[in-house]
JSON list of C-alpha atoms in Angstrom, two decimals:
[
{"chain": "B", "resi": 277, "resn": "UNK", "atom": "CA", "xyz": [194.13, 67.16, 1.61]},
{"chain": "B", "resi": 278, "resn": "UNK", "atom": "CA", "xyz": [194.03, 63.82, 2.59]},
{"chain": "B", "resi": 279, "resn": "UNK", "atom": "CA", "xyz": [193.98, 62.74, 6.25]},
{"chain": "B", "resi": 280, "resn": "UNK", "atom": "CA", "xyz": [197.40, 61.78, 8.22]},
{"chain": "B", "resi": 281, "resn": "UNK", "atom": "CA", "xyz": [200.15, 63.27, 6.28]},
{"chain": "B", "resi": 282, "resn": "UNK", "atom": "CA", "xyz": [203.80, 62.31, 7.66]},
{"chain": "B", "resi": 283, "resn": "UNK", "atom": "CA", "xyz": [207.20, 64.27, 7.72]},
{"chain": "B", "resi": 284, "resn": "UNK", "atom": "CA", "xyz": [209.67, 61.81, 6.58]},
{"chain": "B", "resi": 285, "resn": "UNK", "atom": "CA", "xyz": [213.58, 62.29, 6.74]},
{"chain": "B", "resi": 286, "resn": "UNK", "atom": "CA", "xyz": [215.51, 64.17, 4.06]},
{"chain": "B", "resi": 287, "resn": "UNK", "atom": "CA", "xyz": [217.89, 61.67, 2.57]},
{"chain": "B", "resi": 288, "resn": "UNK", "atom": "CA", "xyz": [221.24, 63.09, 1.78]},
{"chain": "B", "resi": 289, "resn": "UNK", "atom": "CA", "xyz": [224.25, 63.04, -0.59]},
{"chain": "B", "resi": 290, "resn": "UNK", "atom": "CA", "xyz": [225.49, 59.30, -0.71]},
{"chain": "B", "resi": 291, "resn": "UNK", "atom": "CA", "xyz": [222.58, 57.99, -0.65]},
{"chain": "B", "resi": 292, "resn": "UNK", "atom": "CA", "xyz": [221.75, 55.74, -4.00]},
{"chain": "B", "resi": 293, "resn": "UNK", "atom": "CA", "xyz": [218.37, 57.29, -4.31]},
{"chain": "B", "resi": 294, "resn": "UNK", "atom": "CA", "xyz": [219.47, 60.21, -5.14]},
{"chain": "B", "resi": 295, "resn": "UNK", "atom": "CA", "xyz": [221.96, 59.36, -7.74]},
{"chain": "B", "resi": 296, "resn": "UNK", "atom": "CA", "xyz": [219.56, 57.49, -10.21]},
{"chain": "B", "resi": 297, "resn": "UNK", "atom": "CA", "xyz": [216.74, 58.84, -12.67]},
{"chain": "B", "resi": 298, "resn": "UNK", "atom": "CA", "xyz": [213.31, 58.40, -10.90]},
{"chain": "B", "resi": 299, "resn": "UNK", "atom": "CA", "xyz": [210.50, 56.27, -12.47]},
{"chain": "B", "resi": 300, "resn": "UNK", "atom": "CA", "xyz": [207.65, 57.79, -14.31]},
{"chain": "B", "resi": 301, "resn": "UNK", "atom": "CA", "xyz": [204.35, 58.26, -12.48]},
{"chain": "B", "resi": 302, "resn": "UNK", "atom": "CA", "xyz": [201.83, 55.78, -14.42]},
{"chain": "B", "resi": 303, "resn": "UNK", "atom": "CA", "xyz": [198.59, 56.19, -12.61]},
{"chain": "B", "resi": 304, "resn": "UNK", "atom": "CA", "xyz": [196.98, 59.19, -10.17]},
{"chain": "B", "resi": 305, "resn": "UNK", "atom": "CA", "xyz": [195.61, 57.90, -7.25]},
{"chain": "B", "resi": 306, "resn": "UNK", "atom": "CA", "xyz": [195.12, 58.67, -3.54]},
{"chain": "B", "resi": 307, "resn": "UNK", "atom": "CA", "xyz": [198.38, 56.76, -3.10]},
{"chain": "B", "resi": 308, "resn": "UNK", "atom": "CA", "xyz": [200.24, 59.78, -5.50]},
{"chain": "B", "resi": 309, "resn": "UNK", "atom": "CA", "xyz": [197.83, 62.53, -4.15]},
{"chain": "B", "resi": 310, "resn": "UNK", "atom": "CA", "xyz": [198.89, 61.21, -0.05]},
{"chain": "B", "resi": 311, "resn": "UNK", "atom": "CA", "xyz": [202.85, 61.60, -1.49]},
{"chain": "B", "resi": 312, "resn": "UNK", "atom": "CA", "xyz": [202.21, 64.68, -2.27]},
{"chain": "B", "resi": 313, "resn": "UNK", "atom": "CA", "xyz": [200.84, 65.70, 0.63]},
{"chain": "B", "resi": 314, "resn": "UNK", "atom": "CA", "xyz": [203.48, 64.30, 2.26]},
{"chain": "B", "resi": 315, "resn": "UNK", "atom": "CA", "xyz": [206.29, 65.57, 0.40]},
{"chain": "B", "resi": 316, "resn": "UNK", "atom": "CA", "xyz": [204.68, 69.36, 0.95]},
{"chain": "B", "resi": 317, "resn": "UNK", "atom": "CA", "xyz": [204.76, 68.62, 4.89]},
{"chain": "B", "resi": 318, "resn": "UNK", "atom": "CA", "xyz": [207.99, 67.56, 4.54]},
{"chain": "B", "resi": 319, "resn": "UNK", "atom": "CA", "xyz": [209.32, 70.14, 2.69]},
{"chain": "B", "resi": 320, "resn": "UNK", "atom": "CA", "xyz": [207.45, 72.50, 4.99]},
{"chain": "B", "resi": 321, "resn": "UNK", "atom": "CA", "xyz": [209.02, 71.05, 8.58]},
{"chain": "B", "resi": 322, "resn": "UNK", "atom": "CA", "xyz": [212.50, 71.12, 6.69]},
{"chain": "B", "resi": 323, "resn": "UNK", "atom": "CA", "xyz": [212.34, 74.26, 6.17]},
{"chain": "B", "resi": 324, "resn": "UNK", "atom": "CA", "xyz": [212.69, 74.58, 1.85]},
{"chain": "B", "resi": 325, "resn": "UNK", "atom": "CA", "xyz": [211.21, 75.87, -1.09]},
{"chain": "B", "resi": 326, "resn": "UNK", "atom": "CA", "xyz": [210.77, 72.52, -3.29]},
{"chain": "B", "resi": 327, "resn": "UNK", "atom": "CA", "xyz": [211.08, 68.97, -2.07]},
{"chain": "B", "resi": 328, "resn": "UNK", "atom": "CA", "xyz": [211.19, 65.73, -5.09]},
{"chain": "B", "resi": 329, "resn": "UNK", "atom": "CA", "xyz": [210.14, 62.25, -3.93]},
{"chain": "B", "resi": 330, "resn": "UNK", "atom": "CA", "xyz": [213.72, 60.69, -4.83]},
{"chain": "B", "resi": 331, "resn": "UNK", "atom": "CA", "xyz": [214.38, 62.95, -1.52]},
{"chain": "B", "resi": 332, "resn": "UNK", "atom": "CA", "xyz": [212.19, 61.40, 0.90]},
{"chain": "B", "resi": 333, "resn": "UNK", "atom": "CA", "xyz": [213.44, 57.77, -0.74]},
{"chain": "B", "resi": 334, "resn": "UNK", "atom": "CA", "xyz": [210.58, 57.34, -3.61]},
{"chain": "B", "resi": 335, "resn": "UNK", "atom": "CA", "xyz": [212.13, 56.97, -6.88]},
{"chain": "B", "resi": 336, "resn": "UNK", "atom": "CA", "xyz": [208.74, 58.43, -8.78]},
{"chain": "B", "resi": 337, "resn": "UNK", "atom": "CA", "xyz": [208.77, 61.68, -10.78]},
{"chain": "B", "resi": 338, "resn": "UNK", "atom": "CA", "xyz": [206.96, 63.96, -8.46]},
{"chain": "B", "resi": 339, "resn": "UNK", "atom": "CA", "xyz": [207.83, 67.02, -7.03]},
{"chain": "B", "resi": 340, "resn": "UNK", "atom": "CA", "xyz": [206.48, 69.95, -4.71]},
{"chain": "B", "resi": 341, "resn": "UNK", "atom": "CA", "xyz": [207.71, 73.31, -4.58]},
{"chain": "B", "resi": 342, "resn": "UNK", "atom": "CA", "xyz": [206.31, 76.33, -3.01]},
{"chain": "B", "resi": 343, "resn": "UNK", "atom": "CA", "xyz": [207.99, 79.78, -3.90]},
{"chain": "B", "resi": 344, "resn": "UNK", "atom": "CA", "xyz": [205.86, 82.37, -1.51]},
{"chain": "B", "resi": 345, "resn": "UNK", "atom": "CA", "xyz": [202.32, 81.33, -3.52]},
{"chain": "B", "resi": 346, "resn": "UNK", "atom": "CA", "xyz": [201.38, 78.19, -1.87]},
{"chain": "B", "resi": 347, "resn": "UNK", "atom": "CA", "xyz": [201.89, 74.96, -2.39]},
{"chain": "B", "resi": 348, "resn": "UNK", "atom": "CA", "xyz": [202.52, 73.13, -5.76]},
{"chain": "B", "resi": 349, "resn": "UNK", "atom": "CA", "xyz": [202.91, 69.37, -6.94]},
{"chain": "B", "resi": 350, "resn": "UNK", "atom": "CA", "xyz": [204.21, 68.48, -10.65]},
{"chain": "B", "resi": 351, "resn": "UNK", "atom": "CA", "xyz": [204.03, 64.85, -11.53]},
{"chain": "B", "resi": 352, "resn": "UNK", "atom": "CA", "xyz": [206.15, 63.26, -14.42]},
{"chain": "B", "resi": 353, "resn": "UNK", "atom": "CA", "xyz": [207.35, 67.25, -15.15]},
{"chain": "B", "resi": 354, "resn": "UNK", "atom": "CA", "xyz": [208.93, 68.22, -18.53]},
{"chain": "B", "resi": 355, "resn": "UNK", "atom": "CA", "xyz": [211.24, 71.41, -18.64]},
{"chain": "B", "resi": 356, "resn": "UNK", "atom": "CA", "xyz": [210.18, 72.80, -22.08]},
{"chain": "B", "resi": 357, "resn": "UNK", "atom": "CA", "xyz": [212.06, 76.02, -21.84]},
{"chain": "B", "resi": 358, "resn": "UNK", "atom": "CA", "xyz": [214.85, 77.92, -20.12]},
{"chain": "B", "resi": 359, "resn": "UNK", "atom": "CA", "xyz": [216.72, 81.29, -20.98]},
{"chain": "B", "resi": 360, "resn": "UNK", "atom": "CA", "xyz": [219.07, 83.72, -20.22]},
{"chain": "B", "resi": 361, "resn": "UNK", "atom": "CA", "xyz": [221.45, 83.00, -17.11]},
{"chain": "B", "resi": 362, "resn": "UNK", "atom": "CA", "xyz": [221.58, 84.09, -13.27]},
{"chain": "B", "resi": 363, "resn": "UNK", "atom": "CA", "xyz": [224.01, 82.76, -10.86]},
{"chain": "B", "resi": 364, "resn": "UNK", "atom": "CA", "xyz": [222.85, 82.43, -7.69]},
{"chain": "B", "resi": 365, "resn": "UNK", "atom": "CA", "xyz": [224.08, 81.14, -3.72]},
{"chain": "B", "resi": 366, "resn": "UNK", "atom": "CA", "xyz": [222.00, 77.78, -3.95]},
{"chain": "B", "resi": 367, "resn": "UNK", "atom": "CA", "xyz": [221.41, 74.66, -1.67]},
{"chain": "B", "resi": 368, "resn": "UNK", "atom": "CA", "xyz": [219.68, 71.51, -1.20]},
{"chain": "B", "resi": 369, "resn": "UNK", "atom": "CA", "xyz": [218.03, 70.05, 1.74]},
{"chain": "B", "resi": 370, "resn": "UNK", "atom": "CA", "xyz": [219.59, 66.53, 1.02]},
{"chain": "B", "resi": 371, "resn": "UNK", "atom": "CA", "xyz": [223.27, 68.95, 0.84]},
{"chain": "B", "resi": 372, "resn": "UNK", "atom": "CA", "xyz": [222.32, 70.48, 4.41]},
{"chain": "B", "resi": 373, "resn": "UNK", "atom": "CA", "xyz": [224.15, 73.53, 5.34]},
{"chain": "B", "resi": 374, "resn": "UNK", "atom": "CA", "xyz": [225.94, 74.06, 2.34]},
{"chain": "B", "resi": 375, "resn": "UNK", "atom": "CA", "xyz": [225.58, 76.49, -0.51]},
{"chain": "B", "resi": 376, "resn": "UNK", "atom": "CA", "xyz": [227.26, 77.08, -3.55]},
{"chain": "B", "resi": 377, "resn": "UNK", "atom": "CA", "xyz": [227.18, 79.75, -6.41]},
{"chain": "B", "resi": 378, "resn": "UNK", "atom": "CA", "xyz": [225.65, 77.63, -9.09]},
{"chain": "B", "resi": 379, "resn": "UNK", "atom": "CA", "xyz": [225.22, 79.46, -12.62]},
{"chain": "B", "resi": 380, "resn": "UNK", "atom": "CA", "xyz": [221.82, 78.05, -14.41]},
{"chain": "B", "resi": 381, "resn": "UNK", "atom": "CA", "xyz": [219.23, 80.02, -17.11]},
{"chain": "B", "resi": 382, "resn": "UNK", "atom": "CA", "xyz": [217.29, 82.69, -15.14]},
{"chain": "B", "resi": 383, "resn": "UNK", "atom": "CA", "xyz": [213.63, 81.69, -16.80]},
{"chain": "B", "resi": 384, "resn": "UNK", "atom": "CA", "xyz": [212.17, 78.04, -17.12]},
{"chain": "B", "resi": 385, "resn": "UNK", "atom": "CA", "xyz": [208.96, 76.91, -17.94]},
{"chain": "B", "resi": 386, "resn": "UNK", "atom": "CA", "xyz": [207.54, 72.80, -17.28]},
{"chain": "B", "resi": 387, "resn": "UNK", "atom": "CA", "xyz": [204.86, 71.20, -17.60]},
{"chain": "B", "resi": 388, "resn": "UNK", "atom": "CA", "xyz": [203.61, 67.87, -15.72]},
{"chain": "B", "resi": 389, "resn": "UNK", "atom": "CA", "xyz": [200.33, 66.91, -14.13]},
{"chain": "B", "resi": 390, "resn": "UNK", "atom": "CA", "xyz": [199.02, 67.88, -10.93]},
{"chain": "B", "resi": 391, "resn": "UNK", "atom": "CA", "xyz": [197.88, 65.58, -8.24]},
{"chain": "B", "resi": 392, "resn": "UNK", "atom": "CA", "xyz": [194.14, 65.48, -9.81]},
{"chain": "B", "resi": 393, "resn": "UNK", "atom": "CA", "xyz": [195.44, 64.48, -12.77]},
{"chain": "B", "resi": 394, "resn": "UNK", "atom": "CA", "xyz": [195.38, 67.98, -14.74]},
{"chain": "B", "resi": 395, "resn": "UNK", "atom": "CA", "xyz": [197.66, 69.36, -16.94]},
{"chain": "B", "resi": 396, "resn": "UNK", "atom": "CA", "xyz": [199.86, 72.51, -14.98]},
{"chain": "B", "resi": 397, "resn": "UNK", "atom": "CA", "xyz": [202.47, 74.65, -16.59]},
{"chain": "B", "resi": 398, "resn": "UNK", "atom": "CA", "xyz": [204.59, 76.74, -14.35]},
{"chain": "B", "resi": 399, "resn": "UNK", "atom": "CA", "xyz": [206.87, 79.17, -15.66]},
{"chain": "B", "resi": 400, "resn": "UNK", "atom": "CA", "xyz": [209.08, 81.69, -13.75]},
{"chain": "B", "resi": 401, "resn": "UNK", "atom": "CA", "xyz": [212.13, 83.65, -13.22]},
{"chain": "B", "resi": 402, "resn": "UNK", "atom": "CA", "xyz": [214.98, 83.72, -10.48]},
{"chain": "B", "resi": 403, "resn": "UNK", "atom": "CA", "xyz": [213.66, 81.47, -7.70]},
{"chain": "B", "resi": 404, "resn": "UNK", "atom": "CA", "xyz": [210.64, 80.13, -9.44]},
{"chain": "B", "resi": 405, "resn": "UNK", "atom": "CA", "xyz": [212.58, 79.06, -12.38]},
{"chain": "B", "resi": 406, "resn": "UNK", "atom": "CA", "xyz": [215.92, 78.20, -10.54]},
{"chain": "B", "resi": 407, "resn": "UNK", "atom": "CA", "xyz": [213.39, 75.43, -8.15]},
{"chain": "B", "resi": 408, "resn": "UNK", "atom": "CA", "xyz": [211.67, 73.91, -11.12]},
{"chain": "B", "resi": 409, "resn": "UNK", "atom": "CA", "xyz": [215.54, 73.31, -12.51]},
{"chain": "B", "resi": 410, "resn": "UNK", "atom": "CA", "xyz": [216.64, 72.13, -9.31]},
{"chain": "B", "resi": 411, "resn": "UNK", "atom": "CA", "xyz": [213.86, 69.31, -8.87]},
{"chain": "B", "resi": 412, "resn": "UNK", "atom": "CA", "xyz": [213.55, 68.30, -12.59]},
{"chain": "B", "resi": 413, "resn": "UNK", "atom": "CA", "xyz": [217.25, 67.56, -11.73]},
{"chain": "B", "resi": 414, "resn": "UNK", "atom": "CA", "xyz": [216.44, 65.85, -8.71]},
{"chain": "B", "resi": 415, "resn": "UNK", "atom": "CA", "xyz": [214.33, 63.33, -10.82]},
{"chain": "B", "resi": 416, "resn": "UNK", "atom": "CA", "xyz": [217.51, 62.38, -13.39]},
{"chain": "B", "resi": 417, "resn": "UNK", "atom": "CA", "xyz": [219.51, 62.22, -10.25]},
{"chain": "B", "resi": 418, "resn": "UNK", "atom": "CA", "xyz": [221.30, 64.91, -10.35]},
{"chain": "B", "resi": 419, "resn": "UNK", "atom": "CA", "xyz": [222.35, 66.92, -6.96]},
{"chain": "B", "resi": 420, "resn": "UNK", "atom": "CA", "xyz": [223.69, 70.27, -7.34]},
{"chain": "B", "resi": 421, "resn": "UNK", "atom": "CA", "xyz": [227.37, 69.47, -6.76]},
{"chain": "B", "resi": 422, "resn": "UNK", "atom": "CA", "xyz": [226.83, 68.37, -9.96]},
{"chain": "B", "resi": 423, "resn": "UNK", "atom": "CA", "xyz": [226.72, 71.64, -11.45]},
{"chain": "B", "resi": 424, "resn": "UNK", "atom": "CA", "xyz": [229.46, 72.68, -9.87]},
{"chain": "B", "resi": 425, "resn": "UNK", "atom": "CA", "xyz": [232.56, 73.76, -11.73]},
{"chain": "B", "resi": 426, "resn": "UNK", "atom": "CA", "xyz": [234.98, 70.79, -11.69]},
{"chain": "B", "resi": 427, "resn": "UNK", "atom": "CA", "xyz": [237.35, 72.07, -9.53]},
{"chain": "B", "resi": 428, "resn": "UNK", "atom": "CA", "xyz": [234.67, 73.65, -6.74]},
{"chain": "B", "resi": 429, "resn": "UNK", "atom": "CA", "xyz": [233.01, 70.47, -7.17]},
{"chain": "B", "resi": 430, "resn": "UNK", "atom": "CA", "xyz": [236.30, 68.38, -6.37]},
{"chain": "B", "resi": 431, "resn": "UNK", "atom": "CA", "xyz": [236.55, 70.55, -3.59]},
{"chain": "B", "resi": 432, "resn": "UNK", "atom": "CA", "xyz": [232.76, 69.94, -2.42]},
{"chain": "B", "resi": 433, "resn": "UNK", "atom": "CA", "xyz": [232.95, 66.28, -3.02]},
{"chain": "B", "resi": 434, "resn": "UNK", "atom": "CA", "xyz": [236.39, 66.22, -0.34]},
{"chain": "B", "resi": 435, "resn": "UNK", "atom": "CA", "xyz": [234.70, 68.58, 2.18]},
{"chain": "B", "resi": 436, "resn": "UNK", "atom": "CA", "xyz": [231.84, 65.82, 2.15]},
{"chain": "B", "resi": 437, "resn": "UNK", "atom": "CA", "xyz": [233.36, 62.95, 2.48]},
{"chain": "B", "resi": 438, "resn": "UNK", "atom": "CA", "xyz": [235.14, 64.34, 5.50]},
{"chain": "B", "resi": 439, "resn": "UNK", "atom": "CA", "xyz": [232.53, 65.02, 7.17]},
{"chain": "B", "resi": 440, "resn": "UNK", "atom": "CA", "xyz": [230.83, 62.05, 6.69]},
{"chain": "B", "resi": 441, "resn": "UNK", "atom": "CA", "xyz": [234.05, 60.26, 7.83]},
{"chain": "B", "resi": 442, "resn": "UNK", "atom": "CA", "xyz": [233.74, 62.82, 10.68]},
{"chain": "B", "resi": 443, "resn": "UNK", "atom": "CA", "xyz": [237.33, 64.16, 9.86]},
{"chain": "B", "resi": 444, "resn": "UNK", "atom": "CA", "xyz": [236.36, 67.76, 9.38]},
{"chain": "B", "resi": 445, "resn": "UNK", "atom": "CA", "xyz": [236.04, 68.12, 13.55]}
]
């Protein structure tokens, strides 16, 4: 761990960051290895299970998820597998306090570098393999609502924008 990690604010739907594909990760440095300390104290103090830097504002393809084990980082992951399906009540730190039931594959396996450099596969069902889906999407920026079926998702997408307009008092 490297000294003087920060907790830096969740950004949430509207914001630009999250709507565009994150930029590969070219080199592994302390500057890499610090985000991902940050991003797992982040992710810690919000409280969640996975946290992707396009989330904290840092279009770079690195994400941290932690599913009851400890902590993990995957850095310019690939999904190279997913089967079977499993719907499930999910959410998003940067879609606070709101949950939907999103339908994705039940198993997925990626694979991506860790902060040392090292090559990590993770593979998983339920949770395990529902995060790694849900911050490989963060990285193509892609927010749940997204996955939404069109008309829930219209729905969502109104419910939002009144309460960012403050109309849903």
């Amino acid at each position: 761990m490297l000294a003087s990690m920060s907790i830096f604010p969740i950004r949430t739907f509207g914001d630009p960051v999250l709507r565009s594909r994150a930029g590969e990760v070219a080199q592994i440095d302390d500057s890499i290895r610090r985000l991902v300390d940050d991003l797992i104290e982040t992710m810690r103090d919000a409280p969640g299970v996975g946290l992707a830097a396009p989330q904290i504002g840092i279009s770079k393809r690195v994400v941290v998820f932690d599913v009851g084990d400890g902590p993990k980082a995957l850095i310019n992951p690939v999904l190279l597998e997913t089967s079977g399906e499993w719907v499930f009540e999910e959410g998003c730190l940067s879609v606070p306090n709101r949950f939907w039931p999103i339908e994705r594959p039940a198993f997925a396996r990626a694979r991506g570098l860790d902060e040392f450099g090292e090559v990590v596969e993770y593979a998983g069902e339920e949770l395990l393999g529902r995060v790694l889906q849900h911050e490989i999407d963060h990285l193509e920026g892609m927010l749940l609502i997204g996955r939404l079926e069109r008309r829930v998702r219209k729905q969502a997408l109104r419910d939002l924008r009144e309460e960012a307009l403050g109309l849903d008092q």
